[in-house]
CSV table of C-alpha atoms and ligand atoms in Angstrom, one decimal:
chain,number,residue,atom,x,y,z
A,1,MET,CA,-8.2,-16.4,32.0
A,2,ASP,CA,-6.9,-12.8,32.3
A,3,LYS,CA,-7.3,-11.8,35.9
A,4,THR,CA,-6.4,-8.0,35.6
A,5,CYS,CA,-9.0,-5.9,36.6
A,6,ILE,CA,-9.8,-3.1,34.1
A,7,SER,CA,-11.4,0.2,35.4
A,8,PRO,CA,-11.9,3.7,33.7
A,9,ASP,CA,-11.0,4.9,37.1
A,10,ASP,CA,-7.0,3.9,36.3
A,11,ARG,CA,-7.1,5.6,32.9
A,12,ASN,CA,-4.1,7.1,31.7
A,13,GLU,CA,-5.3,10.8,31.2
A,14,LYS,CA,-2.1,12.0,29.0
A,15,PHE,CA,-3.0,9.1,26.3
A,16,LEU,CA,-6.6,9.9,26.1
A,17,ARG,CA,-5.6,13.7,25.4
A,18,LYS,CA,-2.7,12.5,22.7
A,19,LEU,CA,-5.8,10.5,21.1
A,20,LYS,CA,-8.0,13.8,21.2
A,21,ALA,CA,-5.3,15.8,19.6
A,22,ARG,CA,-5.3,13.4,16.9
A,23,ASN,CA,-9.1,13.3,16.4
A,24,ILE,CA,-9.2,9.8,17.2
A,25,ASP,CA,-12.7,9.7,19.1
A,26,VAL,CA,-12.7,6.4,20.9
A,27,GLN,CA,-15.6,7.5,23.2
A,28,ALA,CA,-17.7,7.2,20.1
A,29,CYS,CA,-17.5,3.2,19.9
A,30,TYR,CA,-20.8,1.8,20.8
A,31,GLN,CA,-19.4,-1.7,20.3
A,32,CYS,CA,-21.2,-2.7,17.3
A,33,GLY,CA,-18.3,-5.1,16.4
A,34,ARG,CA,-18.1,-3.9,12.7
A,35,CYS,CA,-14.4,-3.4,12.7
A,36,SER,CA,-13.6,-6.8,14.1
A,37,SER,CA,-15.6,-8.7,12.0
A,38,GLY,CA,-14.2,-7.1,8.5
A,39,CYS,CA,-10.4,-7.3,9.8
A,40,PRO,CA,-8.4,-9.4,7.6
A,41,ILE,CA,-5.7,-10.3,10.3
A,42,GLY,CA,-8.2,-10.8,13.2
A,43,ASP,CA,-7.8,-14.4,13.6
A,44,PHE,CA,-4.3,-13.9,14.4
A,45,PHE,CA,-4.7,-10.9,16.9
A,46,ASP,CA,-4.8,-11.3,20.7
A,47,LEU,CA,-7.1,-8.5,21.2
A,48,ASN,CA,-9.8,-8.3,18.6
A,49,VAL,CA,-9.9,-4.6,17.0
A,50,MET,CA,-13.3,-3.4,19.1
A,51,GLU,CA,-11.4,-4.5,22.4
A,52,VAL,CA,-8.8,-2.3,21.4
A,53,VAL,CA,-10.9,0.8,20.8
A,54,ARG,CA,-13.0,0.0,24.4
A,55,LEU,CA,-9.4,-0.4,26.1
A,56,ALA,CA,-8.3,2.7,24.4
A,57,GLY,CA,-11.6,4.5,25.8
A,58,TYR,CA,-10.8,3.3,29.1
A,59,GLY,CA,-7.1,4.7,28.8
A,60,GLN,CA,-5.6,1.2,29.3
A,61,GLU,CA,-2.4,2.2,27.5
A,62,ASP,CA,-0.2,-0.3,28.9
A,63,LYS,CA,-2.4,-3.4,28.2
A,64,LEU,CA,-2.6,-2.0,24.4
A,65,LEU,CA,1.1,-1.6,24.0
A,66,HIS,CA,2.1,-5.0,25.2
A,67,SER,CA,-0.4,-6.8,22.6
A,68,HIS,CA,0.4,-8.6,19.3
A,69,THR,CA,-2.4,-6.7,17.5
A,70,ILE,CA,-0.8,-3.3,17.3
A,71,TRP,CA,2.2,-5.2,15.6
A,72,LEU,CA,0.0,-7.5,13.4
A,73,CYS,CA,-2.3,-4.9,12.3
A,74,ALA,CA,-1.6,-4.3,8.5
A,75,ALA,CA,-3.0,-0.6,8.2
A,76,CYS,CA,-5.4,-1.9,5.7
A,77,GLU,CA,-8.0,0.6,7.2
A,78,THR,CA,-11.0,-1.7,6.8
A,79,CYS,CA,-11.9,-1.1,10.1
A,80,ALA,CA,-12.0,2.8,10.1
A,81,THR,CA,-13.7,2.8,6.7
A,82,ARG,CA,-16.6,0.5,8.0
A,83,CYS,CA,-16.9,1.9,11.8
A,84,PRO,CA,-20.6,3.7,11.7
A,85,ASN,CA,-19.0,6.3,14.0
A,86,GLU,CA,-16.2,7.1,11.8
A,87,ILE,CA,-13.7,6.4,14.5
A,88,GLU,CA,-10.1,6.7,13.0
A,89,ILE,CA,-9.1,3.2,14.3
A,90,ALA,CA,-6.1,2.4,12.1
A,91,GLY,CA,-5.0,5.9,13.4
A,92,LEU,CA,-5.2,4.5,16.8
A,93,MET,CA,-3.3,1.6,15.9
A,94,ASP,CA,-0.3,4.1,14.5
A,95,VAL,CA,-0.3,6.0,17.8
A,96,LEU,CA,0.0,2.8,19.7
A,97,ARG,CA,2.9,1.5,17.5
A,98,GLU,CA,4.6,4.9,17.8
A,99,LEU,CA,3.8,5.0,21.6
A,100,ALA,CA,5.3,1.5,22.2
A,101,LEU,CA,8.7,2.3,20.2
A,102,ARG,CA,8.9,5.6,22.0
A,103,ARG,CA,8.7,3.9,25.5
A,104,GLY,CA,10.9,1.0,24.9
A,105,ILE,CA,8.5,-1.6,25.4
A,106,ALA,CA,9.6,-4.8,24.0
A,107,PRO,CA,7.3,-5.6,21.0
A,108,ALA,CA,5.2,-8.7,21.2
A,109,GLU,CA,6.0,-9.4,17.6
A,110,PRO,CA,9.9,-8.3,17.2
A,111,ARG,CA,10.4,-8.8,13.7
A,112,ILE,CA,7.8,-6.4,12.5
A,113,PRO,CA,8.9,-3.4,13.8
A,114,LEU,CA,12.7,-4.3,12.8
A,115,PHE,CA,11.2,-4.8,9.2
A,116,HIS,CA,9.8,-1.3,9.6
A,117,GLN,CA,13.2,0.0,10.9
A,118,SER,CA,15.3,-1.5,8.1
A,119,PHE,CA,12.6,-0.2,5.6
A,120,LEU,CA,13.0,3.6,7.0
A,121,GLY,CA,16.7,3.2,7.2
A,122,SER,CA,16.9,2.7,3.6
A,123,ILE,CA,15.1,5.9,3.0
A,124,ARG,CA,17.0,7.8,5.6
A,125,SER,CA,20.3,6.7,3.6
A,126,TRP,CA,19.4,7.2,0.0
A,127,GLY,CA,16.0,9.0,0.0
A,128,ARG,CA,14.3,5.9,-1.7
A,129,VAL,CA,14.1,2.4,-0.7
A,130,TRP,CA,16.9,0.3,-2.1
A,131,GLU,CA,15.1,-3.1,-1.8
A,132,ILE,CA,18.3,-5.4,-1.7
A,133,GLY,CA,19.9,-3.2,1.1
A,134,MET,CA,16.6,-2.8,2.8
A,135,ILE,CA,16.0,-6.8,2.8
A,136,ALA,CA,19.7,-7.6,3.8
A,137,ASN,CA,19.5,-5.3,6.7
A,138,TYR,CA,16.2,-6.6,8.0
A,139,LYS,CA,17.8,-10.4,7.5
A,140,VAL,CA,20.9,-9.3,9.6
A,141,ARG,CA,18.7,-7.6,12.3
A,142,SER,CA,16.2,-10.1,12.6
A,143,GLY,CA,18.1,-13.2,12.4
A,144,ASP,CA,16.0,-14.6,9.9
A,145,LEU,CA,18.7,-15.4,7.1
A,146,ALA,CA,17.1,-18.4,5.8
A,147,GLY,CA,13.4,-17.4,5.3
A,148,ASP,CA,12.5,-16.5,1.7
A,149,MET,CA,16.1,-17.5,0.2
A,150,LYS,CA,14.1,-19.4,-3.0
A,151,LEU,CA,12.1,-15.8,-3.3
A,152,GLY,CA,15.0,-13.5,-3.2
A,153,LEU,CA,16.9,-15.5,-5.4
A,154,SER,CA,14.3,-15.8,-8.1
A,155,MET,CA,13.4,-12.1,-8.0
A,156,PHE,CA,16.9,-11.6,-8.3
A,157,LEU,CA,17.5,-13.8,-11.2
A,158,LYS,CA,14.5,-12.0,-13.1
A,159,GLY,CA,16.2,-8.9,-12.3
A,160,LYS,CA,13.5,-7.4,-10.3
A,161,LEU,CA,15.9,-6.2,-7.6
A,162,LYS,CA,18.1,-3.3,-8.5
A,163,LEU,CA,21.8,-3.9,-7.7
A,164,ALA,CA,23.0,-0.4,-6.7
A,165,PRO,CA,21.1,2.1,-4.9
A,166,HIS,CA,20.1,5.5,-6.2
A,167,SER,CA,20.3,8.6,-3.9
A,168,ILE,CA,18.3,11.6,-4.3
A,169,LYS,CA,19.9,15.1,-4.0
A,170,GLY,CA,17.9,16.4,-1.0
A,171,THR,CA,19.1,13.5,1.5
A,172,SER,CA,20.0,16.5,3.8
A,173,GLU,CA,16.4,17.2,3.9
A,174,ILE,CA,15.6,13.7,4.3
A,175,LYS,CA,17.8,13.4,7.4
A,176,GLU,CA,16.4,16.7,8.8
A,177,ILE,CA,12.9,14.7,8.5
A,178,PHE,CA,14.0,11.9,10.3
A,179,SER,CA,15.9,14.0,13.2
A,180,GLY,CA,12.5,15.0,14.1
A,181,LYS,CA,12.0,18.0,12.1
A,182,GLY,CA,8.4,19.6,13.5
A,183,LYS,CA,8.5,17.5,16.7
A,184,GLU,CA,10.3,20.2,18.9
A,185,TYR,CA,6.5,21.3,20.1
A,186,ASP,CA,5.2,17.8,20.0
A,187,ARG,CA,4.7,16.5,23.6
B,1,MET,CA,-1.9,16.9,-21.8
B,2,LYS,CA,0.8,17.2,-19.2
B,3,LEU,CA,0.8,15.3,-15.9
B,4,SER,CA,3.2,15.4,-12.7
B,5,TYR,CA,4.5,11.9,-12.4
B,6,TYR,CA,5.4,10.2,-9.0
B,7,PRO,CA,6.4,6.6,-9.9
B,8,GLY,CA,7.6,5.8,-6.2
B,9,CYS,CA,10.4,3.3,-5.2
B,10,SER,CA,8.5,-0.2,-6.2
B,11,LEU,CA,8.4,1.4,-9.9
B,12,GLU,CA,12.0,1.5,-9.4
B,13,GLY,CA,12.7,-2.0,-8.3
B,14,THR,CA,10.4,-5.1,-8.2
B,15,ALA,CA,7.7,-3.3,-10.3
B,16,LEU,CA,10.0,-1.7,-12.9
B,17,ASP,CA,7.8,-3.3,-15.6
B,18,TYR,CA,5.0,-1.5,-14.4
B,19,ASP,CA,6.8,1.8,-14.5
B,20,LYS,CA,7.5,1.1,-18.2
B,21,SER,CA,4.2,0.0,-19.4
B,22,VAL,CA,2.6,3.2,-17.4
B,23,ARG,CA,5.1,5.3,-19.3
B,24,ALA,CA,4.1,3.4,-22.7
B,25,ILE,CA,0.6,3.8,-22.4
B,26,CYS,CA,0.8,7.6,-21.6
B,27,ARG,CA,2.9,8.0,-24.8
B,28,LYS,CA,0.1,6.3,-26.8
B,29,LEU,CA,-2.3,8.8,-25.3
B,30,GLU,CA,-0.1,11.5,-26.1
B,31,ILE,CA,0.1,12.4,-22.3
B,32,ASP,CA,3.4,14.2,-21.3
B,33,LEU,CA,4.7,12.7,-18.2
B,34,VAL,CA,7.0,15.2,-16.0
B,35,GLU,CA,8.5,13.2,-13.2
B,36,ILE,CA,8.7,15.2,-10.1
B,37,PRO,CA,12.2,16.5,-9.7
B,38,ASP,CA,14.2,14.7,-7.0
B,39,TRP,CA,11.2,13.2,-5.7
B,40,ASN,CA,11.8,11.0,-2.4
B,41,CYS,CA,9.9,7.7,-1.1
B,42,CYS,CA,6.7,8.4,0.3
B,43,GLY,CA,7.3,6.3,3.6
B,44,ALA,CA,4.6,3.8,2.5
B,45,SER,CA,3.1,1.8,5.5
B,46,SER,CA,6.1,1.5,7.5
B,47,ALA,CA,6.8,5.5,8.3
B,48,HIS,CA,3.3,6.3,9.2
B,49,MET,CA,2.7,3.0,11.0
B,50,THR,CA,5.6,4.1,13.5
B,51,ASP,CA,6.2,7.9,13.3
B,52,HIS,CA,3.4,10.3,12.3
B,53,GLU,CA,5.7,13.1,11.7
B,54,THR,CA,7.9,11.6,9.5
B,55,GLY,CA,4.9,9.7,7.8
B,56,MET,CA,3.6,13.1,6.9
B,57,ARG,CA,6.8,14.8,6.0
B,58,LEU,CA,7.9,12.4,3.5
B,59,PRO,CA,5.2,12.6,1.4
B,60,ILE,CA,4.6,16.5,1.8
B,61,ARG,CA,8.2,17.1,0.6
B,62,ASN,CA,7.1,15.7,-2.8
B,63,LEU,CA,3.8,17.9,-3.1
B,64,LEU,CA,5.8,20.7,-2.5
B,65,LEU,CA,8.5,19.7,-5.0
B,66,ALA,CA,5.3,19.2,-7.5
B,67,ASN,CA,3.4,22.3,-6.6
B,68,PRO,CA,5.7,24.9,-8.9
B,69,ALA,CA,4.5,23.1,-12.0
B,70,GLY,CA,1.0,22.6,-10.9
B,71,HIS,CA,-0.1,19.8,-13.3
B,72,ASP,CA,-2.4,16.9,-11.5
B,73,ILE,CA,0.2,14.2,-10.4
B,74,LEU,CA,-0.5,10.6,-11.8
B,75,VAL,CA,0.2,7.9,-9.3
B,76,PRO,CA,0.4,4.2,-10.4
B,77,CYS,CA,1.3,2.7,-6.8
B,78,ALA,CA,-1.8,2.3,-4.2
B,79,ALA,CA,0.2,3.0,-1.2
B,80,CYS,CA,2.1,6.0,-2.7
B,81,PHE,CA,-1.3,7.5,-3.8
B,82,GLN,CA,-3.0,7.1,-0.2
B,83,ARG,CA,0.2,8.8,1.1
B,84,LEU,CA,0.4,11.7,-0.9
B,85,LYS,CA,-3.5,12.0,-0.5
B,86,ALA,CA,-3.3,12.3,3.2
B,87,ALA,CA,-0.5,14.7,3.3
B,88,ASP,CA,-2.3,16.7,0.5
B,89,LYS,CA,-5.2,16.7,3.0
B,90,ALA,CA,-3.3,17.6,6.0
B,91,LEU,CA,-1.3,20.5,4.5
B,92,ARG,CA,-4.4,22.2,2.9
B,93,GLU,CA,-6.2,21.7,6.4
B,94,ASP,CA,-3.2,23.7,7.9
B,95,PRO,CA,-0.3,24.3,5.9
B,96,GLY,CA,1.2,26.4,9.0
B,97,PHE,CA,1.7,23.3,11.2
B,98,TRP,CA,3.5,21.6,8.4
B,99,ASP,CA,5.8,24.8,7.6
B,100,ALA,CA,4.1,25.0,4.3
B,101,GLY,CA,3.7,28.6,4.0
B,102,ASP,CA,0.3,29.0,1.9
B,103,TYR,CA,-0.3,25.8,0.2
B,104,LYS,CA,-3.2,25.9,-1.8
B,105,PRO,CA,-2.3,24.5,-5.2
B,106,ASP,CA,-5.1,23.5,-7.8
B,107,PHE,CA,-3.6,20.1,-8.8
B,108,LYS,CA,-5.4,16.7,-8.4
B,109,ILE,CA,-3.7,13.6,-7.0
B,110,LEU,CA,-4.6,10.8,-9.6
B,111,HIS,CA,-4.4,7.0,-9.1
B,112,ILE,CA,-3.9,5.3,-12.3
B,113,SER,CA,-6.9,3.2,-12.9
B,114,SER,CA,-9.4,5.6,-12.0
B,115,PHE,CA,-7.8,8.3,-14.4
B,116,LEU,CA,-7.5,5.6,-17.1
B,117,ALA,CA,-11.3,4.7,-16.7
B,118,GLN,CA,-12.6,8.0,-17.6
B,119,PRO,CA,-14.8,7.7,-20.6
B,120,GLY,CA,-12.7,9.7,-23.1
B,121,ILE,CA,-9.6,7.9,-22.2
B,122,LEU,CA,-11.4,4.8,-22.1
B,123,ALA,CA,-12.3,5.4,-25.6
B,124,THR,CA,-9.0,6.5,-27.1
B,125,MET,CA,-7.6,3.4,-25.6
B,126,GLU,CA,-10.4,1.1,-27.2
B,127,ALA,CA,-10.2,2.5,-30.7
B,128,LYS,CA,-6.1,1.2,-30.6
B,129,VAL,CA,-6.9,-2.1,-29.5
B,130,THR,CA,-5.0,-4.6,-32.1
B,131,SER,CA,-5.6,-7.5,-30.3
B,132,ASN,CA,-8.7,-8.2,-28.1
B,133,LEU,CA,-8.5,-10.0,-24.9
B,134,LYS,CA,-10.9,-12.5,-26.0
B,135,GLY,CA,-13.1,-12.8,-23.1
B,136,LEU,CA,-10.1,-14.0,-20.8
B,137,PRO,CA,-12.0,-14.6,-17.6
B,138,ILE,CA,-10.1,-12.0,-15.1
B,139,ALA,CA,-10.5,-11.1,-11.4
B,140,CYS,CA,-9.9,-7.5,-11.0
B,141,TYR,CA,-8.0,-7.1,-7.7
B,142,TYR,CA,-7.8,-3.7,-5.9
B,143,GLY,CA,-6.4,-4.4,-2.7
B,144,CYS,CA,-6.8,-1.6,0.1
B,145,LEU,CA,-4.8,1.4,-0.3
B,146,SER,CA,-6.1,3.1,-3.6
B,147,LEU,CA,-9.7,3.0,-1.8
B,148,ARG,CA,-9.4,3.2,1.7
B,149,ASN,CA,-9.8,5.2,3.9
B,150,PRO,CA,-12.2,6.9,1.4
B,151,ARG,CA,-12.1,10.0,3.8
B,152,ILE,CA,-8.2,10.2,2.6
B,153,THR,CA,-8.7,8.5,-1.1
B,154,ASP,CA,-12.0,10.2,-2.1
B,155,ALA,CA,-12.7,7.0,-3.9
B,156,ALA,CA,-16.3,7.1,-5.2
B,157,ASN,CA,-16.8,3.4,-4.5
B,158,TRP,CA,-14.7,1.9,-2.1
B,159,GLU,CA,-16.7,-1.3,-1.4
B,160,ARG,CA,-17.7,-2.1,-4.9
B,161,PRO,CA,-15.2,-0.2,-7.4
B,162,GLU,CA,-15.3,-1.1,-10.8
B,163,THR,CA,-12.6,1.1,-12.6
B,164,LEU,CA,-10.3,-1.9,-13.3
B,165,GLU,CA,-13.7,-4.0,-14.5
B,166,ARG,CA,-14.3,-1.1,-17.3
B,167,ILE,CA,-10.8,-1.1,-18.6
B,168,MET,CA,-10.6,-4.9,-19.0
B,169,THR,CA,-14.1,-4.8,-20.6
B,170,ALA,CA,-13.1,-2.1,-22.9
B,171,MET,CA,-10.0,-4.3,-23.7
B,172,GLY,CA,-12.3,-7.3,-24.5
B,173,ALA,CA,-11.8,-9.5,-21.3
B,174,LYS,CA,-14.4,-10.7,-19.2
B,175,PRO,CA,-14.1,-9.4,-15.6
B,176,VAL,CA,-15.6,-12.0,-13.3
B,177,ALA,CA,-17.9,-11.3,-10.3
B,178,TRP,CA,-16.3,-12.3,-7.2
B,179,SER,CA,-15.9,-11.5,-3.2
B,180,HIS,CA,-12.6,-10.4,-2.7
B,181,LYS,CA,-11.5,-7.6,-5.0
B,182,THR,CA,-11.0,-5.2,-2.0
B,183,GLU,CA,-9.7,-7.9,0.5
B,184,CYS,CA,-6.1,-7.3,1.9
B,185,CYS,CA,-3.2,-9.2,1.1
B,186,SER,CA,-1.1,-8.0,4.0
B,187,GLY,CA,1.7,-6.8,1.9
B,188,SER,CA,3.1,-4.7,4.8
B,189,LEU,CA,3.5,-7.8,6.6
B,190,THR,CA,4.9,-10.3,3.9
B,191,MET,CA,8.6,-10.4,4.9
B,192,ALA,CA,7.9,-10.3,8.6
B,193,ARG,CA,5.0,-12.8,8.8
B,194,PRO,CA,5.0,-14.7,5.6
B,195,ASP,CA,2.4,-17.3,7.5
B,196,ILE,CA,-0.3,-14.5,7.4
B,197,ALA,CA,0.5,-13.5,3.8
B,198,GLU,CA,0.3,-17.2,2.8
B,199,LYS,CA,-3.4,-17.2,4.3
B,200,LEU,CA,-4.8,-14.1,2.9
B,201,VAL,CA,-3.3,-14.6,-0.3
B,202,GLY,CA,-4.6,-18.2,-0.7
B,203,ASP,CA,-8.2,-16.8,0.6
B,204,ILE,CA,-8.2,-14.5,-2.3
B,205,VAL,CA,-6.6,-16.5,-5.1
B,206,SER,CA,-9.3,-19.3,-4.2
B,207,ALA,CA,-12.0,-16.7,-4.3
B,208,ALA,CA,-10.7,-15.9,-7.9
B,209,VAL,CA,-10.7,-19.5,-8.9
B,210,ARG,CA,-14.3,-20.2,-7.5
B,211,ALA,CA,-15.5,-17.3,-9.9
B,212,GLY,CA,-13.6,-19.1,-12.9
B,213,ALA,CA,-11.1,-16.4,-13.1
B,214,THR,CA,-7.6,-17.8,-15.1
B,215,ALA,CA,-5.8,-14.5,-14.3
B,216,MET,CA,-5.8,-11.6,-11.9
B,217,VAL,CA,-5.3,-7.7,-12.7
B,218,THR,CA,-4.5,-5.0,-10.3
B,219,ASP,CA,-3.1,-1.6,-10.1
B,220,CYS,CA,-1.1,-1.9,-6.9
B,221,PRO,CA,2.6,-3.0,-7.1
B,222,MET,CA,2.7,-4.7,-3.6
B,223,CYS,CA,-0.5,-6.6,-4.2
B,224,GLN,CA,1.1,-7.9,-7.4
B,225,ALA,CA,4.1,-9.3,-6.1
B,226,ASN,CA,2.7,-10.2,-2.9
B,227,VAL,CA,0.1,-12.5,-4.7
B,228,GLU,CA,2.3,-14.1,-7.1
B,229,SER,CA,4.8,-14.6,-4.1
B,230,ARG,CA,3.0,-16.0,-1.5
B,231,GLN,CA,0.8,-18.8,-3.4
B,232,SER,CA,1.5,-21.8,-1.6
B,233,GLY,CA,-0.5,-23.8,-4.3
B,234,GLU,CA,-2.0,-26.7,-2.3
B,235,THR,CA,-6.0,-25.5,-3.0
B,236,TYR,CA,-5.6,-24.3,-6.4
B,237,ALA,CA,-3.9,-25.4,-9.4
B,238,PRO,CA,-2.2,-23.9,-11.8
B,239,ALA,CA,-0.8,-21.0,-9.9
B,240,MET,CA,-2.8,-17.6,-10.6
B,241,PRO,CA,-0.7,-15.0,-12.6
B,242,VAL,CA,-1.4,-11.4,-11.6
B,243,PHE,CA,-1.1,-8.6,-14.3
B,244,PHE,CA,-0.8,-5.0,-13.7
B,245,VAL,CA,-3.4,-3.2,-15.6
B,246,THR,CA,-1.3,-1.3,-17.6
B,247,GLU,CA,0.5,-4.5,-18.7
B,248,LEU,CA,-2.4,-5.9,-20.4
B,249,LEU,CA,-3.4,-2.5,-22.0
B,250,LEU,CA,-0.3,-2.3,-23.8
B,251,ALA,CA,-0.6,-6.1,-24.6
B,252,ALA,CA,-4.0,-5.2,-26.1
B,253,ILE,CA,-3.1,-2.3,-27.8
B,254,THR,CA,0.2,-3.7,-29.4
B,255,GLY,CA,-1.0,-7.0,-30.2
B,256,THR,CA,2.2,-8.5,-28.7
B,257,TYR,CA,3.2,-9.8,-25.2
B,258,PRO,CA,6.9,-10.1,-25.5
B,259,SER,CA,8.9,-12.8,-23.8
B,260,LYS,CA,10.8,-10.5,-21.9
B,261,GLN,CA,7.6,-9.4,-20.0
B,262,GLN,CA,6.5,-12.9,-19.6
B,263,LYS,CA,9.7,-13.7,-17.7
B,264,VAL,CA,9.1,-11.0,-15.1
B,265,HIS,CA,6.5,-13.2,-13.8
B,266,LEU,CA,6.9,-15.4,-10.8
B,267,VAL,CA,3.9,-17.3,-11.9
B,268,SER,CA,3.6,-18.4,-15.4
B,269,PRO,CA,1.6,-15.9,-17.6
B,270,ALA,CA,0.4,-19.0,-19.9
B,271,ALA,CA,-3.2,-17.9,-19.3
B,272,LEU,CA,-2.5,-15.3,-22.3
B,273,SER,CA,-1.4,-18.1,-24.4
B,274,ARG,CA,-4.9,-18.1,-26.3
B,275,ILE,CA,-4.6,-14.5,-26.7
B,276,PHE,CA,-1.4,-13.7,-27.9
B,277,SER,CA,0.4,-16.3,-30.3
B,278,ASP,CA,3.9,-16.1,-29.4
B,279,ALA,CA,5.0,-19.6,-28.9
B,280,THR,CA,7.0,-18.9,-25.9
B,281,LEU,CA,3.6,-18.3,-24.0
B,282,LYS,CA,2.8,-21.9,-24.2
B,283,LYS,CA,5.7,-23.1,-22.1
B,284,GLU,CA,5.6,-22.8,-18.3
B,285,VAL,CA,7.8,-20.1,-16.8
B,286,SER,CA,10.2,-21.7,-14.3
B,287,VAL,CA,10.4,-19.8,-11.0
C,301,SF4,S1,-16.8,-0.4,14.3
C,301,SF4,FE1,-16.6,1.6,15.6
C,301,SF4,S2,-18.4,1.9,16.6
C,301,SF4,FE2,-18.7,-0.2,16.2
C,301,SF4,S3,-17.2,-1.5,17.7
C,301,SF4,FE3,-15.7,-0.9,16.1
C,301,SF4,S4,-15.1,1.1,16.9
C,301,SF4,FE4,-16.8,0.6,17.8
C,302,SF4,S1,-6.2,-1.3,9.9
C,302,SF4,FE1,-5.7,-3.4,11.4
C,302,SF4,S2,-7.2,-3.4,12.8
C,302,SF4,FE2,-8.1,-2.3,11.2
C,302,SF4,S3,-9.0,-3.9,9.5
C,302,SF4,FE3,-6.8,-3.5,9.0
C,302,SF4,S4,-5.4,-5.0,10.0
C,302,SF4,FE4,-7.5,-5.1,11.3
């Protein structure tokens, strides 16, 4: 059993302000459980969706940032669509993942952020995703070299993977976006 | 009619055949597709899931590039559609915040099946059919991102959509009534957690089989690739092919389903052999 004591008295105010700024009204939750019941990945979560919303309402940032749930969430938006209070739960998951990365917290599911980083690395280089390069990059970084070899090979043989990347003209604008354009004022 | 066209990265790679069939159908409809000049990746799930600003500014660049032409924007990929809609809403609400001057274009962002299911367009396509799909029992599969969140997508009927059903019925197929048409297949996790993808895909395909479907049709390139590639095949046989909506439209209109198209599938498209006489269809396509 988890023996940690949870109390709104130790809430992280800055975290709550961040949610407010993004219009994610976690305090509107009345714990009906509709978000959790419809979540397709819920069986694999350590914290269920409603628990995430409730912990967020209590300002319990640390517990959330160390969870498996924030990485396993597939951003399918079922929870936020069905929440009777229209709480932007998928947006909350976005905020949590971004905070975990910014704070350098070791992700409970390390392969998932590595995949995202490989995907984004491809955009940063070419302006578009070049699948072979992105997959190779992910395989090397995650050490998952054997996984999906057969699938990759059959996709390759079927001509589904483009052999050479196509670079857009505006790559300098893309680099500017990745280097944090507009974030100067983001606290 | 002229439309701006945003193909997105999948349609240049694993879903290249989707791009070709979209363009072919638009030619049949005398729609002139103008590709957005120098478009970039919309960031898909990976960008907004890990970095809000990047996740907004990537699709914003595309909208600003589409703005001068001013045509409605046709988007075949569900993920690109959702990201462009999210960016468009944010821009209209507060263009200054996103350094976009006075952004108020007249264009609409259109996802392919909602566009094609409009009565006028549907009637035009129906009149062109040369090979009716002969009652093919088909499960219409939408997945997530063209529908959810409706506050972003403006989808009219997000729990029980029927645009694909309308299109398939017009082509003479018989859409099955089933439970999983808007369930998530976990495409964004498929590389890092294939075990989860296999579970969700297994549930979706089993539900389609229970409803009597011999094929699935979708308008999302991630769903198409994920559902064809993550069938572990123990609970249902034979494996379930997943077609793109425009792929079947083109086959019904031209009356042919060429062997080159058959070969792009990871699962045998033999379910179509009753409809299209091409002898190669009777053989299993090896993976
Ligand atoms: S659906 Fe909304 S109100 Fe209900 S438990 Fe989930 S977050 Fe709370
Ligand atoms: S967005 Fe994430 S938490 Fe919400 S239902 Fe989908 S997978 Fe579950």
